[in-house]
Coordinates of C-alpha atoms and ligand atoms in Angstrom, one line a residue:
X1 CA -15.9 16.9 14.3
X2 CA -19.5 16.8 12.9
X3 CA -20.5 16.6 9.4
X4 CA -21.1 20.3 8.8
X5 CA -17.8 21.4 10.4
X6 CA -15.9 18.9 8.2
X7 CA -17.5 20.4 5.1
X8 CA -17.0 24.0 6.2
X9 CA -13.3 23.5 7.0
X10 CA -13.0 21.8 3.6
X11 CA -14.5 24.7 1.8
X12 CA -12.3 27.3 3.4
X13 CA -9.1 26.4 1.6
X14 CA -10.3 26.5 -2.0
X15 CA -7.5 28.8 -3.3
X16 CA -5.4 27.2 -6.1
X17 CA -2.4 25.6 -4.5
X18 CA 1.0 24.9 -6.1
X19 CA 3.1 22.0 -4.9
X20 CA 6.8 22.0 -5.6
X21 CA 9.5 19.4 -5.3
X22 CA 11.5 19.1 -2.1
X23 CA 15.1 18.7 -2.8
X24 CA 18.1 19.2 -0.5
X25 CA 15.8 20.8 2.1
X26 CA 14.3 23.4 -0.2
X27 CA 10.9 23.6 -2.0
X28 CA 11.9 24.1 -5.6
X29 CA 10.4 24.3 -9.1
X30 CA 11.4 21.8 -11.8
X31 CA 13.7 22.9 -14.5
X32 CA 10.9 21.8 -16.9
X33 CA 8.8 24.9 -15.9
X34 CA 5.8 22.6 -16.5
X35 CA 2.9 21.8 -14.2
X36 CA 0.1 19.3 -14.1
X37 CA -3.3 19.6 -12.4
X38 CA -4.6 17.7 -9.4
X39 CA -8.4 17.2 -9.5
X40 CA -11.1 16.0 -7.1
X41 CA -12.6 12.7 -8.4
X42 CA -16.0 13.7 -6.8
X43 CA -16.6 16.6 -9.2
X44 CA -13.6 17.3 -11.4
X45 CA -12.8 20.4 -9.4
X46 CA -9.2 21.6 -9.9
X47 CA -7.5 21.5 -6.5
X48 CA -4.1 22.9 -7.6
X49 CA -1.0 22.4 -9.6
X50 CA 2.0 20.2 -9.2
X51 CA 5.4 20.5 -10.9
X52 CA 6.1 18.0 -13.7
X53 CA 9.8 17.1 -13.1
X54 CA 12.4 15.6 -15.3
X55 CA 15.4 13.3 -15.0
X56 CA 17.5 16.3 -14.1
X57 CA 15.5 16.9 -11.0
X58 CA 15.9 13.2 -10.0
X59 CA 19.7 13.7 -10.5
X60 CA 19.7 16.7 -8.0
X61 CA 17.6 14.7 -5.5
X62 CA 19.9 11.7 -5.6
X63 CA 23.0 13.9 -5.2
X64 CA 21.4 15.5 -2.1
X65 CA 20.4 12.1 -0.7
X66 CA 23.9 10.9 -1.2
X67 CA 25.4 13.7 0.9
X68 CA 22.8 13.4 3.6
X69 CA 23.1 9.6 3.9
X70 CA 26.9 9.9 4.6
X71 CA 26.1 11.6 7.9
X72 CA 22.8 9.9 8.7
X73 CA 24.2 6.4 8.6
X74 CA 26.4 7.3 11.5
X75 CA 23.7 8.8 13.6
X76 CA 22.9 6.3 16.4
X77 CA 19.7 4.5 15.6
X78 CA 18.0 5.5 18.9
X79 CA 18.7 9.1 17.9
X80 CA 17.3 8.5 14.4
X81 CA 14.2 7.1 16.3
X82 CA 13.8 10.4 18.2
X83 CA 13.2 12.1 14.8
X84 CA 10.6 9.5 13.9
X85 CA 8.8 10.1 17.2
X86 CA 8.6 13.8 16.3
X87 CA 7.1 12.8 13.0
X88 CA 4.6 10.5 14.7
X89 CA 3.4 13.2 17.1
X90 CA 3.1 15.7 14.2
X91 CA 1.1 13.2 12.1
X92 CA -1.2 12.7 15.1
X93 CA -1.7 16.5 15.6
X94 CA -2.5 16.9 11.9
X95 CA -4.7 13.8 11.5
X96 CA -7.9 15.6 10.6
X97 CA -6.3 18.0 8.2
X98 CA -4.4 15.2 6.4
X99 CA -7.6 13.1 6.2
X100 CA -9.4 15.9 4.5
X101 CA -6.7 16.5 1.9
X102 CA -6.8 12.8 1.3
X103 CA -10.5 12.6 0.7
X104 CA -10.4 15.6 -1.6
X105 CA -7.7 14.5 -3.9
X106 CA -8.4 10.8 -3.9
X107 CA -12.1 10.3 -3.0
X108 CA -12.1 7.8 -0.2
X109 CA -14.7 8.5 2.5
X110 CA -13.5 10.6 5.4
X111 CA -13.8 7.9 8.0
X112 CA -11.5 5.7 5.8
X113 CA -9.1 8.6 5.2
X114 CA -8.8 9.1 9.0
X115 CA -8.1 5.4 9.3
X116 CA -5.4 5.6 6.7
X117 CA -3.7 8.5 8.4
X118 CA -3.9 6.6 11.6
X119 CA -2.0 3.8 9.9
X120 CA 0.9 6.2 9.2
X121 CA 0.8 7.4 12.8
X122 CA 1.0 3.8 14.1
X123 CA 3.8 3.0 11.6
X124 CA 5.8 6.1 12.8
X125 CA 5.6 5.1 16.5
X126 CA 6.3 1.5 15.7
X127 CA 9.4 2.2 13.5
X128 CA 10.6 4.7 16.1
X129 CA 10.6 1.8 18.5
X130 CA 12.8 -0.2 16.1
X131 CA 15.5 2.4 16.7
X132 CA 16.1 0.7 20.0
X133 CA 15.8 -2.9 18.7
X134 CA 17.0 -3.6 15.2
X135 CA 18.4 -6.9 16.5
X136 CA 21.2 -8.8 14.9
X137 CA 22.6 -12.1 16.1
X138 CA 25.6 -12.8 18.4
X139 CA 26.5 -16.5 18.0
X140 CA 29.3 -18.7 19.4
X141 CA 32.4 -18.9 17.2
X142 CA 33.8 -22.2 16.1
X143 CA 37.2 -21.1 17.5
X144 CA 38.6 -20.2 20.8
X145 CA 39.1 -16.5 21.6
X146 CA 36.9 -15.4 18.8
X147 CA 33.6 -13.5 18.7
X148 CA 31.0 -13.5 16.0
X149 CA 28.0 -11.3 15.3
X150 CA 25.8 -10.0 12.6
X151 CA 24.5 -6.4 12.3
X152 CA 22.1 -4.6 10.0
X153 CA 23.6 -1.8 7.9
X154 CA 21.7 0.6 5.6
X155 CA 21.5 -0.1 1.9
X156 CA 22.2 3.5 1.0
X157 CA 19.6 5.4 -1.1
X158 CA 16.0 4.2 -1.2
X159 CA 14.0 5.1 -4.3
X160 CA 10.3 5.0 -3.4
X161 CA 7.5 4.8 -6.0
X162 CA 4.0 4.7 -4.5
X163 CA 0.4 4.4 -5.7
X164 CA -2.6 6.7 -5.2
X165 CA -4.9 4.3 -3.3
X166 CA -3.1 4.5 0.0
X167 CA -1.0 7.7 -0.6
X168 CA 0.2 8.2 3.0
X169 CA 0.0 4.7 4.5
X170 CA 2.1 3.1 1.9
X171 CA 4.6 6.0 1.9
X172 CA 4.9 5.6 5.6
X173 CA 5.4 1.8 5.3
X174 CA 8.4 2.6 3.1
X175 CA 10.0 5.8 4.2
X176 CA 9.9 5.2 8.0
X177 CA 11.8 1.9 8.0
X178 CA 14.2 3.3 5.3
X179 CA 15.0 6.2 7.6
X180 CA 15.3 4.4 10.9
X181 CA 17.7 2.0 9.4
X182 CA 20.0 4.8 8.2
X183 CA 19.0 5.3 4.5
X184 CA 18.2 8.5 2.6
X185 CA 15.1 8.7 0.5
X186 CA 14.1 9.9 -3.0
X187 CA 10.3 9.6 -3.4
X188 CA 8.1 9.8 -6.4
X189 CA 4.4 9.7 -5.3
X190 CA 1.5 8.8 -7.7
X191 CA 0.4 11.6 -10.0
X192 CA -3.2 11.3 -8.7
X193 CA -2.3 12.1 -5.1
X194 CA 0.5 14.7 -5.0
X195 CA -0.9 16.9 -2.2
X196 CA -0.8 14.4 0.6
X197 CA 2.8 13.6 -0.4
X198 CA 3.7 17.2 0.0
X199 CA 1.9 17.4 3.3
X200 CA 3.8 14.3 4.6
X201 CA 7.1 15.8 3.6
X202 CA 6.2 19.1 5.3
X203 CA 5.8 17.1 8.5
X204 CA 9.2 15.5 8.0
X205 CA 10.6 19.0 7.5
X206 CA 8.9 20.4 10.6
X207 CA 10.2 17.5 12.7
X208 CA 13.7 18.6 11.9
X209 CA 14.6 16.5 8.8
X210 CA 18.4 16.8 8.0
X211 CA 18.9 18.5 4.7
X212 CA 18.6 16.2 1.7
X213 CA 17.6 13.1 3.7
X214 CA 14.1 12.9 2.2
X215 CA 13.6 14.3 -1.3
X216 CA 10.3 14.5 -3.1
X217 CA 10.2 14.6 -6.9
X218 CA 6.8 14.9 -8.6
X219 CA 6.2 13.8 -12.1
X220 CA 5.2 11.0 -14.4
X221 CA 6.1 7.3 -13.9
X222 CA 7.8 7.1 -17.3
X223 CA 10.1 10.1 -16.7
X224 CA 10.7 10.5 -13.0
X225 CA 9.9 6.9 -11.8
X226 CA 12.1 5.4 -14.5
X227 CA 14.9 7.9 -13.7
X228 CA 14.9 6.7 -10.1
X229 CA 15.0 3.1 -11.2
X230 CA 17.9 3.6 -13.5
X231 CA 20.0 5.9 -11.4
X232 CA 23.2 4.1 -10.5
X233 CA 23.3 5.6 -7.0
X234 CA 19.8 4.5 -6.0
X235 CA 20.5 1.2 -4.2
X236 CA 17.0 -0.1 -3.6
X237 CA 13.7 0.6 -5.4
X238 CA 10.6 0.0 -3.3
X239 CA 7.5 0.0 -5.5
X240 CA 3.8 -0.5 -4.8
X241 CA 1.4 -0.4 -7.8
X242 CA 0.2 -2.5 -10.7
X243 CA 1.8 -5.7 -12.0
X244 CA 2.3 -4.1 -15.4
X245 CA 4.6 -1.4 -14.0
X246 CA 6.1 -3.7 -11.4
X247 CA 7.3 -6.1 -14.1
X248 CA 8.9 -3.3 -16.0
X249 CA 10.7 -2.0 -12.9
X250 CA 11.9 -5.5 -12.0
X251 CA 13.2 -6.1 -15.5
X252 CA 15.2 -2.9 -15.6
X253 CA 16.4 -3.1 -12.0
X254 CA 17.4 -6.7 -12.6
X255 CA 19.7 -5.8 -15.4
X256 CA 21.3 -3.2 -13.2
X257 CA 21.6 -5.8 -10.3
X258 CA 19.6 -3.5 -8.1
X259 CA 17.4 -4.7 -5.2
X260 CA 13.7 -4.2 -5.7
X261 CA 10.8 -4.6 -3.3
X262 CA 7.6 -5.0 -5.2
X263 CA 4.0 -5.0 -3.9
X264 CA 1.5 -5.4 -6.7
X265 CA -2.1 -6.5 -7.6
X266 CA -4.5 -8.8 -5.9
X267 CA -7.6 -10.8 -6.7
X268 CA -8.7 -11.5 -3.2
X269 CA -11.5 -13.9 -2.1
X270 CA -13.7 -14.4 0.9
X271 CA -14.8 -18.0 1.3
X272 CA -18.1 -18.7 3.1
X273 CA -18.6 -22.3 4.2
X274 CA -22.0 -23.8 5.1
X275 CA -21.4 -23.6 8.8
X276 CA -20.5 -19.9 8.7
X277 CA -22.3 -17.1 10.5
X278 CA -23.8 -15.6 7.3
X279 CA -24.6 -12.2 8.8
X280 CA -21.0 -11.8 9.9
X281 CA -19.8 -12.9 6.4
X282 CA -22.1 -10.3 4.8
X283 CA -20.7 -7.6 7.0
X284 CA -17.1 -8.7 6.1
X285 CA -17.9 -8.9 2.4
X286 CA -19.6 -5.5 2.1
X287 CA -16.8 -3.7 3.9
X288 CA -14.0 -5.4 2.0
X289 CA -15.6 -5.4 -1.5
X290 CA -17.1 -1.9 -1.5
X291 CA -15.0 0.0 1.0
X292 CA -12.7 2.5 -0.8
X293 CA -14.9 1.7 -3.8
X294 CA -13.1 -1.6 -4.2
X295 CA -9.8 0.1 -4.7
X296 CA -7.8 -1.5 -1.9
X297 CA -5.1 -3.9 -3.1
X298 CA -6.7 -6.3 -0.5
X299 CA -10.3 -5.6 -1.7
X300 CA -12.6 -8.7 -1.9
X301 CA -13.3 -9.3 -5.5
X302 CA -14.4 -12.9 -5.3
X303 CA -16.9 -14.6 -3.0
X304 CA -16.4 -18.3 -2.9
X305 CA -19.5 -19.8 -1.3
X306 CA -20.7 -23.3 -0.4
X307 CA -23.7 -23.9 -2.7
X308 CA -26.0 -24.8 0.2
X309 CA -25.8 -21.2 1.6
X310 CA -25.4 -19.4 -1.7
X311 CA -29.0 -18.1 -2.0
X312 CA -29.2 -16.9 1.6
X313 CA -25.9 -15.0 1.1
X314 CA -27.0 -13.5 -2.2
X315 CA -30.3 -12.2 -0.7
X316 CA -28.6 -10.8 2.4
X317 CA -25.8 -9.2 0.4
X318 CA -28.2 -7.5 -2.0
X319 CA -30.2 -6.1 0.9
X320 CA -27.1 -4.6 2.5
X321 CA -25.9 -3.2 -0.8
X322 CA -29.3 -1.3 -1.1
X323 CA -28.2 0.7 2.0
X324 CA -24.9 1.9 0.6
X325 CA -24.9 5.6 -0.1
X326 CA -22.7 7.0 -2.9
X327 CA -21.4 10.6 -2.8
X328 CA -18.8 13.0 -1.6
X329 CA -16.7 11.3 1.1
X330 CA -16.4 14.6 3.1
X331 CA -20.1 14.0 4.0
X332 CA -19.9 11.5 7.0
X333 CA -23.1 9.8 5.9
X334 CA -21.6 8.5 2.7
X335 CA -20.4 4.9 2.4
X336 CA -18.9 4.8 -1.1
X337 CA -16.9 7.5 -2.8
X338 CA -15.9 7.9 -6.4
X339 CA -13.3 5.8 -8.2
X340 CA -10.0 7.6 -9.0
X341 CA -10.5 8.8 -12.6
X342 CA -12.5 8.5 -15.8
X343 CA -10.3 5.8 -17.3
X344 CA -10.6 3.7 -14.2
X345 CA -14.4 4.1 -14.3
X346 CA -14.5 3.0 -18.0
X347 CA -12.2 0.0 -17.2
X348 CA -14.6 -1.1 -14.4
X349 CA -17.6 -0.8 -16.7
X350 CA -15.8 -2.7 -19.5
X351 CA -15.2 -5.6 -17.0
X352 CA -18.9 -5.7 -16.2
X353 CA -19.7 -6.0 -19.9
X354 CA -17.1 -8.8 -20.1
X355 CA -18.7 -10.6 -17.2
X356 CA -22.1 -10.4 -18.8
X357 CA -20.7 -11.7 -22.1
X358 CA -19.0 -14.6 -20.3
X359 CA -22.4 -15.7 -18.9
X360 CA -22.2 -14.5 -15.3
X361 CA -25.5 -13.3 -13.8
X362 CA -25.6 -9.7 -12.8
X363 CA -27.5 -9.4 -9.5
X364 CA -27.0 -5.8 -8.7
X365 CA -25.3 -2.6 -9.9
X366 CA -23.4 -2.7 -13.2
X367 CA -23.7 0.9 -14.1
X368 CA -22.0 4.3 -14.0
X369 CA -24.0 6.5 -11.6
X370 CA -24.9 10.0 -12.7
X371 CA -28.1 10.9 -10.8
X372 CA -28.4 13.0 -7.6
X373 CA -25.7 15.4 -8.8
X374 CA -23.0 12.8 -9.2
X375 CA -22.6 13.3 -12.9
X376 CA -19.4 15.3 -12.6
X377 CA -17.7 12.6 -10.6
X378 CA -16.5 9.1 -11.3
X379 CA -19.1 7.0 -9.5
X380 CA -19.8 3.3 -10.1
X381 CA -22.6 1.4 -8.5
X382 CA -21.6 -1.4 -6.1
X383 CA -21.9 -4.4 -8.3
X384 CA -22.5 -8.1 -7.6
X385 CA -22.3 -11.0 -10.1
X386 CA -23.3 -14.6 -9.3
X387 CA -22.9 -18.0 -11.0
X388 CA -19.4 -17.0 -11.8
X389 CA -16.9 -19.7 -12.9
X390 CA -13.4 -19.5 -11.6
X391 CA -11.9 -19.4 -15.1
X392 CA -13.9 -16.3 -16.2
X393 CA -11.9 -13.1 -16.7
X394 CA -13.9 -11.3 -14.0
X395 CA -12.8 -14.0 -11.6
X396 CA -9.1 -13.9 -12.7
X397 CA -8.2 -10.3 -13.5
X398 CA -7.8 -7.3 -11.1
X399 CA -10.8 -4.9 -11.7
X400 CA -9.9 -2.4 -8.9
X401 CA -13.5 -1.2 -8.5
X402 CA -16.7 -2.0 -6.5
X403 CA -17.3 -5.3 -8.3
X404 CA -17.6 -8.7 -6.6
X405 CA -18.3 -12.1 -8.1
X406 CA -19.9 -15.1 -6.3
X407 CA -18.4 -18.4 -7.2
X408 CA -20.3 -21.4 -5.9
X409 CA -18.4 -24.5 -4.7
X410 CA -19.2 -27.9 -3.2
X411 CA -16.5 -28.3 -0.5
X412 CA -13.7 -26.6 1.5
X413 CA -11.1 -28.3 -0.8
X414 CA -12.7 -26.9 -3.9
X415 CA -12.9 -23.5 -2.2
X416 CA -9.2 -23.5 -1.5
X417 CA -8.4 -24.6 -5.1
X418 CA -10.5 -21.8 -6.5
X419 CA -9.0 -19.3 -4.1
X420 CA -5.5 -20.3 -5.2
X421 CA -6.3 -20.5 -8.9
X422 CA -5.4 -16.8 -9.7
X423 CA -2.0 -15.3 -10.5
X424 CA -2.1 -13.1 -7.4
X425 CA -1.6 -14.0 -3.7
X426 CA -2.3 -11.1 -1.5
X427 CA -5.2 -11.7 0.9
X428 CA -7.8 -14.3 1.5
X429 CA -10.5 -14.9 4.1
X430 CA -12.7 -17.7 5.3
X431 CA -15.9 -17.7 7.4
X432 CA -16.4 -21.0 9.3
X433 CA -17.3 -22.1 12.8
X434 CA -15.2 -25.2 12.5
X435 CA -11.8 -24.8 14.0
X436 CA -10.4 -27.8 12.1
X437 CA -11.4 -26.4 8.8
X438 CA -10.1 -22.9 9.8
X439 CA -6.7 -24.4 10.4
X440 CA -6.7 -26.3 7.2
X441 CA -7.5 -23.1 5.4
X442 CA -4.8 -21.2 7.2
X443 CA -2.3 -23.8 6.0
X444 CA -3.5 -24.1 2.4
X445 CA -4.7 -20.6 1.3
X446 CA -1.8 -19.4 -0.8
X447 CA -1.7 -15.7 0.1
X448 CA 0.5 -13.5 2.2
X449 CA -2.4 -12.5 4.4
X450 CA -5.2 -14.8 5.7
X451 CA -8.2 -13.8 7.8
X452 CA -10.5 -16.1 9.7
X453 CA -14.0 -14.8 10.3
X454 CA -13.1 -11.4 8.9
X455 CA -13.0 -9.8 5.5
X456 CA -9.9 -9.5 3.3
X457 CA -8.9 -6.0 4.5
X458 CA -7.6 -4.6 7.8
X459 CA -3.9 -5.4 8.0
X460 CA -2.1 -4.2 11.1
X461 CA 1.2 -2.4 10.7
X462 CA 3.3 -4.5 13.0
X463 CA 2.8 -7.6 10.9
X464 CA 4.4 -8.2 7.5
X465 CA 2.3 -6.9 4.6
X466 CA 2.5 -8.4 1.1
X467 CA 1.7 -11.3 -1.1
X468 CA 2.8 -14.5 -2.8
X469 CA 3.0 -15.4 -6.5
X470 CA 2.3 -12.5 -8.9
X471 CA 1.6 -10.0 -6.1
X472 CA 5.2 -9.6 -5.0
X473 CA 8.8 -10.6 -5.2
X474 CA 9.3 -12.0 -1.7
X475 CA 9.7 -8.8 0.3
X476 CA 7.2 -7.3 2.8
X477 CA 6.2 -3.8 3.7
X478 CA 5.6 -3.0 7.4
X479 CA 6.3 -5.1 10.4
X480 CA 9.9 -6.1 11.3
X481 CA 10.1 -7.8 7.9
X482 CA 10.3 -4.4 6.3
X483 CA 13.7 -3.8 7.8
X484 CA 15.1 -6.5 5.5
X485 CA 14.2 -4.4 2.5
X486 CA 16.3 -1.4 3.6
X487 CA 19.3 -3.2 5.2
X488 CA 22.2 -5.4 4.3
X489 CA 23.5 -8.0 6.8
X490 CA 27.1 -7.6 7.8
X491 CA 28.8 -10.5 9.6
X492 CA 31.6 -9.4 11.9
X493 CA 34.3 -11.7 13.3
X494 CA 36.6 -10.5 16.1
X495 CA 39.6 -12.6 16.8
X496 CA 41.2 -11.9 20.2
X497 CA 43.6 -14.8 20.2
X498 CA 46.6 -12.8 19.0
X499 CA 47.2 -15.5 16.3
X500 CA 45.9 -16.0 12.8
X501 CA 43.6 -18.8 13.4
X502 CA 42.4 -20.7 10.4
X503 CA 38.6 -21.3 10.1
X504 CA 37.4 -24.7 11.2
X505 CA 36.9 -25.8 7.6
X506 CA 40.6 -25.3 7.0
X507 CA 41.6 -27.3 10.1
X508 CA 39.7 -30.5 9.5
Ligands
NAP620 P1 0.6 2.1 -11.1 O1 -0.1 2.7 -12.3 O2 1.4 0.9 -11.3 O3 1.5 3.3 -10.5 C1 2.2 3.1 -9.3 C2 3.3 4.1 -9.3 O4 4.3 3.7 -10.3 C3 2.9 5.5 -9.5 O5 3.7 6.4 -8.7 C4 3.2 5.7 -11.0 O6 3.4 7.0 -11.4 C5 4.6 4.9 -11.1 N1 4.9 4.5 -12.5 C6 4.2 4.3 -13.6 N2 4.9 3.9 -14.6 C7 6.2 3.8 -14.2 C8 7.4 3.4 -14.8 N3 7.5 3.1 -16.1 N4 8.5 3.4 -14.1 C9 8.5 3.8 -12.8 N5 7.4 4.1 -12.1 C10 6.2 4.2 -12.8 O7 -0.5 1.7 -10.0 P2 -1.6 2.6 -9.4 O8 -2.7 2.7 -10.4 O9 -1.1 3.9 -8.8 O10 -2.1 1.7 -8.2 C11 -3.0 0.7 -8.3 C12 -2.3 -0.7 -8.3 O11 -1.5 -0.8 -7.1 C13 -3.2 -1.8 -8.2 O12 -2.8 -2.9 -9.1 C14 -3.1 -2.3 -6.8 O13 -3.4 -3.7 -6.5 C15 -1.7 -2.0 -6.5 N6 -1.5 -1.9 -5.0 C16 -0.8 -2.9 -4.4 C17 -0.6 -2.9 -3.0 C18 0.1 -4.0 -2.3 O14 0.7 -3.7 -1.3 N7 0.2 -5.2 -2.9 C19 -1.1 -1.8 -2.3 C20 -1.8 -0.8 -3.0 C21 -2.0 -0.8 -4.3 P3 2.2 7.8 -12.0 O15 1.2 8.0 -11.0 O16 2.8 9.1 -12.4 O17 1.7 7.1 -13.2
MG621 MG1 -6.6 13.9 -7.5

């Protein structure tokens, strides 16, 4: 599809839309009778309305999920997988349409939006495949005429709470493994990205979703999110978002002895050693620092560089940043879209002021962009600081915008120390031509994801996704590892001796 066609298709459906909850197989209003607006961060245009739900709506959703799960848990996993394959093909068919909805409500450029939808497609095919794997163990028993094995069983009802920056990819990382393993779902998407959530659930519906198996409840985090966390019949809460909210959820769920899977913030770094291919590093940094306007959880926010190549890297980065075009992501020539909302824009600008006050040197950017018709949107200029010290706030705290900080170091060891000096542990990358140093970095970089000679973004769905330290609580989204979140292990012993045999410990 060329530029013009993308924009024309996008213009066609400007009628105000209303998105309702999906509970027990029906699109329903909330008992609150209230609505919130969804806007386009490019220009503030109102895209439509969304119901603002209450605790009572969550209650209905959980009851529906409970009924549905009773049947679904006994559907053979390969048959559950057939449903996931249908979802995968429908996602594939609708890829362009979904990508456009995504760009309009969230702002990421259309090429990245297509990439995100592709991630959901890949995840659907991959998890459908799990329907015929989902391996457990069969192991020898200690005793004669006895058989032992372990099998995965569903946890029950999965409460999913998702962020706006990857509205369909993250929802797919969570809902698809939950379903293939036999759980039912109650999902609260981020308030900034309700439409894509509705479109995803429509695809579930069209693929033949059993009544009540996936329920969508729109509304605020404090009301609807919290009601999901606190509901006694929700067995596992899978959350991706900020540390602030993640900690709250973990605290409350902890008191209720409820399982949580938490994926939170990052403060990811690219390290560039003196033997690196600098042009390659520049490419990797520009894409991971300024792609999605720096709003990926894996975005590069720190650039740790050997002092001998610092100046070359600075010059080349600034030159590349000159070429980045800001604007409406529906236009294919645009590189950087808006940030999600006004308060995010202000927070980013505040961090730039903090950086200047801390004594960092601003090389480029550092301002809200309003010229060339961008004044109605939330645009921030790609920003680069240098001479940043590792203990400065701009080098420690998550900014979640197009701001990167160069931190000079003298050795690989110092680079690793700086990389690991933050509270987060999501992604890190290193550019080097030396295989020995690459392996040392792989061993010592304390993050859940490590890249060699690539930027900090670009995770593949069949590998575990998540972080160490303050980024997570030990669980992983995507990959086979995600099955652990939605299943319990059941160990089964079958004694065919015809006697009551005591276990070996009682025989010694
Ligand atoms: P957020 O403000 O924490 O919101 C995430 C979700 O939690 C939203 O659906 C939100 O609802 C809901 N929520 C808010 N308060 C709640 C409460 N008290 N109880 C239950 N739910 C509540 O995060 P965000 O701004 O959407 O996303 C950005 C953050 O996500 C960044 O920190 C980023 O690093 C992180 N992230 C991490 C990963 C990862 O895998 N590690 C991936 C992507 C993003 P409302 O929208 O209604 O407020
Ligand atoms: Mg929006």
